[in-house]
């Protein structure tokens, strides 16, 4: 995302209602405090990167949002209304799709079969392969996924980036408004990474909010509009991507604060 | 080809690494017959050999037996072979349901035999239950056994290997109990009472009926293939080349014609005229079609493959995996019932305490795996079990013809099973390394 459009989006933020807002969210596991009073907002069509060191609470945060476990304190607002996401089904009913690192695809099934797994349309009681194939083809071309040779090839024969694309296509097949991606580029090569980042941009251009967790700051800066930094379970701040560079981001991640007087005050 | 292929989304800037991805779906990436052949060849080289090794192996086996004993390809022996294949094919199909999940069922032989003993007992005096109801009762018993074993496996999370190994022993014992306590049993066996059940293997369609049935079957196959082709074409989807479809239909028709010709030749000798397609052939065909539709064209089947491929992914997709697995074990035991109650019982004319359920399970697994169903789950088809069953029956039949004793036969079958599992393991490694 270019800096100018990121700035344009950050101006939108002031007036619009966030799609998802966390307010003072706490989560602890026994005596271990994993999240402490976290405030976070994601707007429609925005790419928000969540960064932080190992153990900073990134995974806890996305699992809380996607309903794997409920927060112990604080509120979650969806479209400005308070919601209680108790399980993954609640989350997907709201329009939240979470893609974990392992992607959860069946290698022995083809692309179409994977995209429709668990919700296959039927015709006279039999699987409607034609309808599935038409819809799958349309979704993939909407996402500008251009590198698969046949949508009838098994997912096991695809490259890492293509698998990621299939997982995204599977997620957006239903009406989805927030896509959460956990380390989508971690295992990918250069061209595959570029493909996935393009996919993220295509998603946000169509108005879907994307929350992306990544260790790779280069990728983060390529694609994010805003960057939220977690440090030891607390949100240091949410910064427009244009206001940070790699060095300052690393400083925030490792120390939880910016040293010099030029520190940009993060929007809490 | 990528540019003209409407199934692939247009590819303006394809990184070379992606194009090199192995094309494993054979028909739908080919626009012409020659492209189909080259795609098929690529698949074979990449380890997904499909049914080719089985067919080649079968041809070699047949050639060896034919060289050793010229009676092997007599029409009488070939019909005999078809009848013998029936049990192996059905037991193999039973095993496919659970192998696709990555599970195994070692109890199928004895479970089917328990069903057959119940059917035999009910059908004989003093009960004299109608043959149809007796068969239903036997099949229901098999399905109930499958339900019990399946519940232990899915609800308690016990390994299917152990549960069904206990089944192998337990139901074997139960079979002995049933036969010992049946007043009709003579010499440890209950004899068949119904002529209908006897005729499944030993009776035949009339020569004309055989031709009519095969004509209808080929016409139905051609019509459904053509309809699918048309529907895909009408919706602008990639279709396999029409020439391939014609070739497939021609192949099925040729196989059907040869089958009927062989079966319709007189195999009774000069005194008794005996000819016609045995009833077991249409029975197998119906079961094959029903099960293929169930696995290939219905949600249940799709979920069986999904669980075998990645159970966690299936669970996250909202599939009730335990229900699918439970139903698979029920279907496995039910199909074992079909094999033993309808085919084995009819072939031998009795069910006896000598029944070797342990051996039959090995043949069942061998039939499924030789046909190309993976022990690792997620790969295989019902039709594969037909090929595998024919291979097992051929080896059995041929070895008896060239007078190899039981000792040699069992060792040979063991080696064939190991060879098939080795091929499966190597192919599996090839796929997961990608």
XYZ file of C-alpha atoms in Angstrom:
702
model
C 0.000 0.000 0.000
C 1.502 3.318 -0.953
C 2.021 5.882 1.767
C -0.471 8.334 0.290
C -3.382 5.930 0.278
C -2.432 4.804 3.764
C -2.679 8.418 4.865
C -6.011 8.754 3.143
C -7.255 5.718 5.028
C -5.937 7.008 8.305
C -8.003 10.148 7.822
C -11.039 7.959 7.168
C -10.414 6.319 10.503
C -11.216 9.438 12.484
C -14.793 9.668 11.249
C -15.854 6.081 10.469
C -17.142 3.415 12.860
C -14.614 0.662 13.325
C -15.646 -2.767 12.036
C -14.161 -4.393 15.104
C -13.163 -2.673 18.295
C -11.634 -4.210 21.385
C -11.895 -2.180 24.568
C -9.787 -2.996 27.640
C -9.662 -6.664 26.793
C -7.980 -8.888 29.392
C -7.032 -12.529 29.075
C -5.145 -14.620 31.565
C -4.261 -18.260 31.835
C -4.086 -19.050 35.517
C -1.541 -16.631 36.978
C -0.149 -15.672 33.561
C -1.569 -12.405 32.268
C -1.535 -12.807 28.454
C -3.413 -9.623 27.520
C -3.843 -6.554 29.703
C -6.368 -3.820 28.858
C -5.900 -4.053 25.109
C -7.671 -1.481 22.914
C -7.659 -2.157 19.195
C -9.736 -0.983 16.235
C -9.953 -2.297 12.675
C -11.788 -0.416 9.944
C -13.423 -1.781 6.780
C -10.995 -2.091 3.885
C -7.995 -1.627 6.129
C -4.935 -3.813 6.417
C -3.849 -3.812 10.045
C -0.621 -5.590 10.915
C -0.202 -6.972 14.403
C 3.448 -7.198 15.373
C 5.242 -8.133 18.555
C 7.933 -10.401 19.888
C 7.344 -14.047 20.736
C 5.076 -14.221 23.760
C 3.776 -10.674 23.299
C 0.223 -11.987 23.008
C -0.395 -11.950 19.239
C -1.766 -15.481 19.098
C -3.837 -14.951 22.239
C -5.310 -11.854 20.631
C -6.410 -13.469 17.374
C -7.719 -16.514 19.199
C -9.807 -14.206 21.359
C -11.177 -12.407 18.305
C -11.935 -15.632 16.437
C -13.721 -17.220 19.375
C -11.281 -19.960 20.326
C -11.570 -18.611 23.857
C -13.551 -15.796 25.455
C -11.854 -12.742 26.979
C -11.793 -12.519 30.783
C -12.539 -8.809 30.794
C -13.308 -5.877 28.514
C -15.692 -5.447 25.602
C -15.736 -6.399 21.936
C -17.716 -4.229 19.517
C -18.691 -5.247 15.979
C -20.071 -2.444 13.821
C -20.354 -0.371 16.975
C -22.498 -2.932 18.813
C -21.197 -5.012 21.683
C -20.905 -8.703 20.829
C -19.895 -11.862 22.683
C -17.902 -14.235 20.510
C -17.965 -17.506 22.409
C -16.878 -19.973 19.736
C -15.573 -20.042 16.155
C -19.124 -20.437 14.844
C -20.116 -17.097 16.422
C -17.112 -15.507 14.762
C -17.901 -16.857 11.318
C -21.554 -15.809 11.733
C -20.307 -12.236 12.183
C -18.158 -12.559 9.051
C -14.778 -13.251 10.617
C -12.583 -15.788 8.837
C -9.371 -16.890 10.512
C -6.575 -18.588 8.624
C -4.067 -20.303 10.828
C -0.572 -21.080 9.715
C -1.365 -24.707 8.882
C -4.215 -23.536 6.553
C -6.302 -26.666 7.228
C -6.576 -27.914 3.653
C -7.045 -31.500 2.512
C -4.119 -32.348 0.241
C -5.978 -35.181 -1.450
C -8.920 -33.003 -2.494
C -8.775 -30.581 -5.386
C -9.088 -26.802 -5.166
C -12.845 -26.710 -5.760
C -13.496 -29.500 -3.274
C -11.423 -27.746 -0.618
C -13.118 -24.393 -1.163
C -16.574 -25.902 -0.665
C -15.716 -28.473 1.993
C -18.514 -28.721 4.546
C -20.979 -26.573 2.534
C -21.294 -28.281 -0.842
C -24.287 -27.279 -2.949
C -26.392 -30.214 -4.121
C -28.600 -30.936 -7.082
C -31.065 -33.851 -6.880
C -29.260 -34.930 -3.704
C -25.932 -35.244 -5.518
C -23.001 -32.848 -5.298
C -23.369 -30.040 -7.821
C -19.829 -30.033 -9.174
C -20.686 -27.675 -12.010
C -22.042 -24.951 -9.720
C -19.069 -25.351 -7.404
C -16.598 -25.097 -10.227
C -18.226 -21.966 -11.664
C -18.300 -20.230 -8.274
C -14.744 -21.292 -7.441
C -13.476 -20.010 -10.761
C -15.181 -16.670 -10.236
C -13.855 -16.249 -6.687
C -10.324 -17.075 -7.759
C -10.395 -14.632 -10.636
C -11.910 -11.933 -8.363
C -8.889 -12.452 -6.152
C -6.655 -12.271 -9.237
C -5.262 -15.705 -8.487
C -3.713 -16.433 -11.825
C -1.116 -19.048 -11.262
C -3.098 -22.218 -10.773
C -3.109 -24.337 -13.834
C -6.345 -26.202 -13.198
C -8.798 -25.739 -10.363
C -9.264 -29.486 -10.461
C -5.754 -30.307 -9.330
C -5.219 -31.641 -5.801
C -4.150 -29.036 -3.265
C -1.205 -31.276 -2.354
C 0.376 -30.441 -5.710
C 0.250 -26.667 -5.136
C 3.007 -24.348 -3.975
C 2.844 -22.620 -0.585
C 1.525 -19.357 -2.008
C -1.110 -21.105 -4.051
C -2.252 -23.020 -0.981
C -2.550 -19.716 0.869
C -4.609 -18.402 -2.036
C -6.930 -21.393 -1.868
C -7.380 -20.843 1.869
C -8.217 -17.166 1.264
C -10.607 -18.081 -1.556
C -12.258 -20.562 0.766
C -12.627 -17.858 3.416
C -14.133 -15.211 1.121
C -16.535 -17.610 -0.575
C -19.004 -16.724 2.146
C -19.846 -13.181 3.095
C -16.730 -12.274 5.007
C -15.823 -8.849 6.408
C -12.692 -9.514 8.420
C -9.940 -11.911 7.433
C -7.347 -12.777 10.064
C -4.122 -14.230 8.704
C -1.526 -15.792 10.982
C 1.975 -15.575 9.498
C 0.754 -15.961 5.896
C 4.208 -15.518 4.374
C 6.333 -17.345 6.927
C 7.116 -20.379 4.794
C 7.120 -18.736 1.376
C 9.706 -17.727 -1.173
C 9.985 -14.318 -2.796
C 7.496 -14.674 -5.656
C 5.043 -16.611 -3.504
C 5.189 -13.898 -0.847
C 4.492 -11.230 -3.467
C 1.485 -13.214 -4.603
C 0.057 -13.452 -1.081
C 0.643 -9.759 -0.417
C -1.178 -8.947 -3.648
C -4.008 -11.088 -2.434
C -4.162 -9.091 0.804
C -4.356 -5.858 -1.194
C -7.103 -7.245 -3.426
C -9.076 -8.194 -0.341
C -8.767 -4.770 1.270
C -9.602 -3.024 -2.010
C -12.885 -4.925 -2.028
C -13.706 -3.506 1.410
C -12.673 -6.462 3.547
C -10.659 -5.697 6.648
C -7.486 -7.748 6.996
C -5.695 -8.373 10.278
C -2.314 -9.829 9.552
C 0.221 -11.235 11.993
C 3.758 -11.352 10.772
C 7.317 -11.485 11.978
C 8.519 -10.191 8.660
C 8.614 -6.408 8.914
C 9.497 -6.035 5.236
C 6.218 -7.716 4.319
C 4.367 -5.710 6.957
C 5.539 -2.411 5.532
C 4.685 -3.513 2.003
C 1.066 -4.168 2.756
C -0.130 -2.626 6.027
C -2.060 0.624 6.411
C -1.641 0.597 10.172
C 0.647 -1.297 12.485
C -0.370 -2.320 15.980
C 2.466 -3.210 18.338
C 2.035 -5.594 21.241
C 4.574 -5.725 24.035
C 4.260 -8.152 26.949
C 0.498 -8.413 26.611
C -0.086 -4.677 26.329
C -0.790 -2.639 23.233
C 1.969 -0.101 22.795
C -0.026 1.690 20.110
C -1.456 1.647 16.620
C 0.618 3.642 14.174
C 0.022 4.616 10.543
C 2.504 2.593 8.531
C 3.919 5.799 7.054
C 5.008 7.056 10.471
C 7.200 4.068 11.235
C 10.207 2.558 9.608
C 11.806 -0.799 10.249
C 14.207 0.550 12.839
C 11.528 2.305 14.886
C 9.232 -0.697 14.598
C 11.949 -2.981 15.929
C 12.500 -0.584 18.799
C 8.801 -0.648 19.664
C 8.687 -4.418 19.446
C 11.719 -5.003 21.614
C 11.390 -2.217 24.205
C 7.733 -1.238 24.076
C 8.575 2.446 23.583
C 10.314 4.842 21.259
C 13.531 6.296 22.626
C 14.095 9.706 20.989
C 12.035 12.833 21.448
C 10.709 12.394 17.908
C 8.490 9.549 19.066
C 5.206 9.577 17.229
C 2.395 9.308 19.680
C 0.438 6.182 18.791
C -3.311 6.313 18.636
C -4.396 4.289 21.615
C -2.043 -24.628 -23.281
C -2.530 -22.451 -20.240
C -3.822 -19.605 -22.337
C -6.480 -21.641 -24.109
C -7.563 -23.526 -21.001
C -10.747 -21.912 -19.687
C -10.590 -23.895 -16.429
C -7.408 -22.232 -15.374
C -7.807 -18.567 -14.704
C -5.990 -16.613 -17.382
C -2.310 -16.558 -16.607
C -0.500 -13.454 -17.777
C 2.539 -13.538 -15.507
C 3.075 -17.064 -14.346
C 6.196 -17.624 -12.265
C 7.936 -20.691 -13.677
C 7.871 -22.504 -10.350
C 4.084 -22.606 -10.364
C 3.745 -24.032 -13.836
C 6.036 -26.851 -12.867
C 3.521 -27.944 -10.240
C 2.581 -31.479 -11.008
C -0.672 -31.752 -12.861
C -2.406 -34.576 -11.137
C -5.934 -34.146 -12.410
C -5.724 -35.930 -15.682
C -8.728 -35.262 -17.828
C -9.597 -31.710 -17.048
C -6.355 -30.143 -18.068
C -6.350 -31.726 -21.482
C -7.971 -30.164 -24.514
C -7.126 -32.967 -26.877
C -6.517 -36.648 -26.717
C -2.766 -36.335 -27.118
C -2.644 -33.835 -24.280
C -4.595 -36.251 -22.138
C -2.027 -38.944 -22.851
C 0.867 -36.672 -21.981
C -0.841 -35.527 -18.767
C -1.438 -39.142 -17.878
C 2.205 -39.962 -18.545
C 3.310 -37.074 -16.303
C 1.115 -38.443 -13.555
C 2.576 -41.907 -13.811
C 6.103 -40.543 -13.675
C 5.279 -38.460 -10.607
C 4.252 -41.538 -8.616
C 0.482 -41.376 -9.048
C 0.339 -44.383 -11.227
C -3.362 -45.075 -10.770
C -4.544 -48.433 -12.020
C -1.787 -49.006 -14.570
C 0.481 -51.263 -12.454
C -2.487 -53.428 -11.477
C -3.601 -53.930 -15.056
C -0.053 -54.685 -16.197
C 0.422 -57.030 -13.251
C -2.822 -58.815 -14.037
C -1.788 -59.334 -17.657
C 1.550 -60.800 -16.550
C -0.139 -63.103 -14.023
C -2.624 -64.312 -16.634
C 0.188 -64.920 -19.147
C 2.131 -67.017 -16.617
C -0.848 -69.179 -15.699
C -1.840 -69.576 -19.323
C 1.663 -70.741 -20.201
C 1.604 -73.283 -17.366
C -1.877 -74.604 -17.981
C -3.751 -74.074 -21.221
C -7.107 -74.673 -19.519
C -6.727 -71.385 -17.664
C -8.444 -69.333 -20.343
C -11.161 -71.881 -21.068
C -14.569 -70.215 -20.834
C -15.536 -72.596 -18.033
C -12.580 -71.581 -15.895
C -12.991 -67.877 -16.680
C -16.622 -67.989 -15.565
C -15.473 -69.829 -12.476
C -12.928 -67.062 -11.917
C -15.627 -64.396 -12.165
C -17.676 -66.235 -9.555
C -14.659 -66.614 -7.261
C -13.835 -62.915 -7.546
C -17.205 -61.936 -6.099
C -16.307 -62.497 -2.431
C -12.917 -60.808 -2.734
C -14.385 -57.820 -4.588
C -17.154 -57.224 -2.052
C -14.851 -57.696 0.940
C -12.405 -55.321 -0.734
C -15.181 -52.741 -1.199
C -16.077 -53.096 2.480
C -12.479 -52.356 3.397
C -12.342 -49.285 1.102
C -14.835 -47.425 3.339
C -12.486 -47.601 6.332
C -9.143 -47.530 4.496
C -10.154 -44.156 2.997
C -10.383 -42.822 6.551
C -6.915 -44.163 7.309
C -8.465 -46.861 9.504
C -8.679 -50.620 9.067
C -11.260 -53.308 9.848
C -9.819 -56.758 10.572
C -13.141 -58.298 11.577
C -14.972 -58.228 8.229
C -14.586 -61.935 7.464
C -16.106 -63.232 10.674
C -18.666 -60.439 10.911
C -19.997 -61.440 7.499
C -19.909 -65.106 8.524
C -21.945 -64.388 11.674
C -24.512 -62.709 9.429
C -24.482 -65.694 7.089
C -24.984 -68.125 9.992
C -27.968 -66.087 11.196
C -29.438 -66.042 7.683
C -28.830 -69.773 7.215
C -30.338 -70.652 10.579
C -33.457 -68.525 10.063
C -33.965 -69.797 6.534
C -33.717 -73.482 7.505
C -36.318 -75.521 9.415
C -37.756 -75.166 12.009
C -37.826 -71.373 11.506
C -38.355 -71.472 7.731
C -38.184 -67.701 7.439
C -38.528 -66.424 3.888
C -35.071 -66.097 2.237
C -35.416 -62.354 1.742
C -36.254 -61.658 5.380
C -33.513 -64.032 6.492
C -30.985 -62.109 4.407
C -32.257 -58.799 5.805
C -31.834 -60.146 9.339
C -28.286 -61.289 8.561
C -27.367 -57.929 7.021
C -28.951 -56.069 9.949
C -26.861 -58.143 12.349
C -23.708 -57.215 10.411
C -24.631 -53.530 10.424
C -25.318 -53.707 14.179
C -21.893 -55.242 14.771
C -20.368 -52.446 12.704
C -22.272 -49.937 14.838
C -20.905 -51.425 18.077
C -17.329 -51.472 16.812
C -17.698 -48.029 15.271
C -19.024 -46.557 18.532
C -16.051 -47.982 20.441
C -13.702 -46.459 17.880
C -15.324 -43.028 17.509
C -16.768 -42.359 20.993
C -14.040 -43.888 23.126
C -11.269 -43.108 20.672
C -9.948 -46.668 20.625
C -7.684 -47.613 17.698
C -9.658 -49.382 14.979
C -6.858 -51.914 14.641
C -7.340 -53.156 18.197
C -11.135 -52.995 18.280
C -11.499 -54.957 15.064
C -8.736 -57.386 16.044
C -10.836 -58.145 19.116
C -13.741 -58.439 16.676
C -11.794 -60.946 14.590
C -11.425 -63.197 17.647
C -14.754 -62.453 19.278
C -17.014 -62.821 16.252
C -15.077 -65.914 15.211
C -15.960 -67.392 18.578
C -19.563 -66.240 18.211
C -19.768 -67.980 14.817
C -18.667 -71.268 16.458
C -21.243 -70.735 19.198
C -24.042 -70.155 16.675
C -23.160 -73.266 14.672
C -22.684 -75.491 17.740
C -26.087 -74.505 19.099
C -27.968 -74.931 15.846
C -29.875 -78.203 15.691
C -29.832 -78.149 11.883
C -26.059 -77.958 11.705
C -24.513 -81.206 10.565
C -20.782 -81.753 10.750
C -20.232 -78.168 11.860
C -21.993 -76.541 8.969
C -25.420 -75.112 8.158
C -26.502 -75.931 4.611
C -28.210 -73.516 2.275
C -31.960 -74.032 2.066
C -33.203 -71.443 -0.390
C -32.807 -72.047 -4.127
C -32.734 -68.276 -4.668
C -29.677 -67.889 -2.443
C -28.076 -70.890 -4.088
C -28.616 -69.388 -7.547
C -26.812 -66.108 -6.859
C -23.532 -67.733 -7.842
C -24.680 -71.040 -9.283
C -27.569 -69.776 -11.378
C -27.287 -67.692 -14.520
C -29.240 -65.243 -16.585
C -30.448 -66.660 -19.891
C -28.161 -65.899 -22.820
C -30.589 -63.313 -24.206
C -31.100 -61.683 -20.826
C -27.322 -61.360 -20.493
C -27.153 -59.426 -23.756
C -30.090 -57.193 -22.821
C -28.614 -56.359 -19.409
C -25.194 -55.501 -20.809
C -26.805 -53.386 -23.545
C -28.805 -51.394 -20.990
C -25.746 -50.995 -18.747
C -23.521 -49.690 -21.561
C -26.269 -47.383 -22.820
C -26.792 -45.974 -19.312
C -23.048 -45.421 -18.905
C -22.815 -43.689 -22.267
C -25.850 -41.512 -21.564
C -24.713 -40.327 -18.120
C -21.174 -39.657 -19.399
C -22.519 -37.667 -22.331
C -24.963 -35.715 -20.154
C -22.161 -34.708 -17.767
C -20.001 -33.733 -20.703
C -22.818 -31.590 -22.153
C -23.582 -29.894 -18.852
C -19.971 -28.968 -18.285
C -19.664 -27.705 -21.836
C -22.886 -25.691 -21.563
C -21.484 -23.943 -18.502
C -18.194 -23.152 -20.171
C -16.143 -25.495 -18.014
C -13.186 -27.511 -19.168
C -14.227 -30.871 -20.480
C -12.233 -33.933 -21.275
C -11.923 -34.375 -25.055
C -14.927 -36.051 -26.637
C -12.673 -38.637 -28.272
C -11.650 -39.789 -24.798
C -15.269 -40.161 -23.772
C -16.025 -42.204 -26.890
C -12.986 -44.364 -26.210
C -14.090 -44.962 -22.619
C -17.591 -45.974 -23.659
C -16.125 -48.236 -26.351
C -13.845 -49.819 -23.759
C -16.721 -50.489 -21.369
C -18.809 -51.898 -24.222
C -15.957 -54.171 -25.335
C -15.408 -55.439 -21.797
C -19.125 -56.108 -21.452
C -19.314 -57.963 -24.761
C -16.315 -60.156 -23.891
C -17.849 -60.881 -20.492
C -21.159 -61.974 -21.986
C -19.454 -63.978 -24.762
C -17.351 -65.878 -22.232
C -20.273 -66.528 -19.911
C -22.678 -67.444 -22.685
C -20.437 -70.159 -24.105
C -21.424 -73.669 -23.052
C -19.303 -74.589 -20.041
C -21.282 -77.707 -19.063
C -19.816 -80.148 -21.564
C -21.628 -82.413 -24.044
C -24.223 -83.840 -21.673
C -25.393 -80.829 -19.679
C -25.683 -77.453 -21.379
C -24.626 -74.714 -18.957
C -24.251 -71.096 -19.982
C -25.170 -67.527 -19.131
C -23.940 -64.674 -16.965
C -24.004 -65.689 -13.268
C -26.381 -63.586 -11.155
C -23.475 -62.456 -9.021
C -22.232 -60.226 -11.876
C -25.255 -57.876 -12.003
C -25.322 -57.958 -8.186
C -21.726 -56.723 -8.057
C -22.443 -54.111 -10.715
C -25.359 -52.673 -8.737
C -23.316 -52.528 -5.510
C -20.426 -50.906 -7.388
C -22.646 -48.213 -8.899
C -24.435 -47.445 -5.613
C -21.199 -47.232 -3.626
C -19.408 -45.229 -6.304
C -22.212 -42.656 -6.284
C -22.128 -42.606 -2.479
C -18.376 -41.971 -2.363
C -17.947 -39.856 -5.472
C -21.122 -37.810 -5.796
C -22.516 -37.332 -2.296
C -21.511 -35.304 0.731
C -20.871 -38.389 2.832
C -18.247 -39.655 0.393
C -16.610 -36.249 0.055
C -16.284 -36.082 3.841
C -14.795 -39.580 3.995
C -12.031 -38.439 1.637
C -11.611 -35.176 3.559
C -11.204 -36.961 6.892
C -8.691 -39.348 5.324
C -6.770 -36.409 3.871
C -6.760 -34.093 6.876
C -9.095 -34.877 9.758
C -8.424 -31.568 11.509
C -9.272 -29.606 8.360
C -12.493 -31.572 8.010
C -13.396 -30.841 11.615
C -12.710 -27.136 11.177
C -14.873 -27.134 8.047
C -17.779 -28.040 10.323
C -17.995 -31.700 9.322
C -19.231 -34.014 12.056
C -16.285 -36.311 11.629
C -17.352 -38.875 14.206
C -20.694 -39.420 12.501
C -19.032 -39.919 9.126
C -16.528 -42.362 10.618
C -19.228 -44.278 12.456
C -21.292 -44.642 9.282
C -18.200 -45.859 7.434
C -17.678 -48.674 9.930
C -21.359 -49.618 9.680
C -21.144 -49.672 5.865
C -17.951 -51.731 6.040
C -19.572 -54.432 8.172
C -22.767 -54.291 6.111
C -20.793 -54.832 2.902
C -18.915 -57.701 4.519
C -22.378 -59.143 5.142
C -23.208 -58.803 1.441
C -19.966 -60.617 0.591
C -20.386 -63.591 2.889
C -24.192 -63.906 3.081
C -24.955 -63.443 -0.604
C -21.807 -64.606 -2.395
C -19.646 -66.875 -0.212
C -22.648 -68.719 1.240
C -24.120 -69.228 -2.230
C -20.802 -70.334 -3.711
C -20.151 -73.011 -1.064
C -23.752 -73.924 -0.330
C -23.121 -73.793 3.404
C -21.530 -71.823 6.211
C -19.312 -73.895 8.454
C -17.215 -73.630 11.585
C -14.169 -74.090 9.338
C -14.680 -70.641 7.840
C -11.315 -68.881 7.880
C -12.250 -65.278 8.609
C -8.645 -64.304 9.291
C -7.521 -65.256 5.809
C -10.476 -63.541 4.194
C -9.654 -60.262 5.910
C -6.157 -60.386 4.489
C -7.592 -61.006 1.026
C -9.994 -58.113 1.551
C -7.255 -55.676 2.506
C -5.069 -57.052 -0.273
C -7.870 -56.616 -2.832
C -8.380 -52.996 -1.798
C -4.688 -52.099 -1.608
C -3.653 -53.964 -4.761
C -6.355 -52.011 -6.561
C -4.676 -48.788 -5.448
C -6.477 -47.768 -2.245
C -4.001 -46.261 0.178
C -3.491 -47.557 3.711
C -2.667 -43.977 4.679
C -6.193 -42.798 3.909
C -7.706 -40.364 1.467
C -6.871 -42.159 -1.768
C -8.811 -44.935 -3.465
C -12.014 -45.842 -5.211
C -14.634 -48.553 -5.113
C -13.796 -49.622 -8.657
C -10.209 -50.231 -7.515
C -11.496 -53.032 -5.284
C -12.965 -54.746 -8.347
C -9.557 -54.861 -10.019
C -7.874 -55.966 -6.803
C -10.466 -58.672 -6.189
C -9.962 -60.016 -9.702
C -6.184 -60.114 -9.166
C -6.550 -62.060 -5.915
C -9.053 -64.462 -7.454
C -6.829 -64.945 -10.509
C -3.819 -65.826 -8.416
C -5.932 -68.187 -6.352
C -7.600 -69.812 -9.300
C -4.390 -70.090 -11.308
C -2.354 -71.555 -8.476
C -4.997 -74.213 -7.926
C -4.894 -75.024 -11.650
C -1.138 -75.472 -11.718
C -1.399 -77.514 -8.511
C 0.363 -75.303 -6.006
C -0.711 -76.404 -2.532
C -2.195 -74.307 0.262
C 1.248 -73.629 1.702
C 2.510 -72.091 -1.519
C -0.733 -70.222 -2.179
C -0.721 -68.427 1.154
C 2.913 -67.424 0.814
C 2.326 -66.077 -2.673
C -0.704 -64.041 -1.553
C 1.343 -62.676 1.351
C 4.078 -61.560 -1.048
C 1.522 -59.943 -3.370
C 0.000 -58.062 -0.409
C 3.426 -56.850 0.708
C 4.271 -55.747 -2.815
C 1.041 -53.752 -3.056
C 1.639 -52.084 0.327
C 5.204 -51.250 -0.735
C 3.960 -49.569 -3.908
C 1.426 -47.663 -1.789
C 4.047 -46.504 0.721
C 6.470 -45.398 -1.996
C 3.741 -43.477 -3.814
C 2.663 -41.873 -0.530
C 6.204 -40.743 0.172
C 6.444 -39.316 -3.319
C 3.303 -37.269 -2.792
C 4.075 -35.932 0.673
C 7.621 -34.958 -0.321
C 6.273 -32.554 -2.914
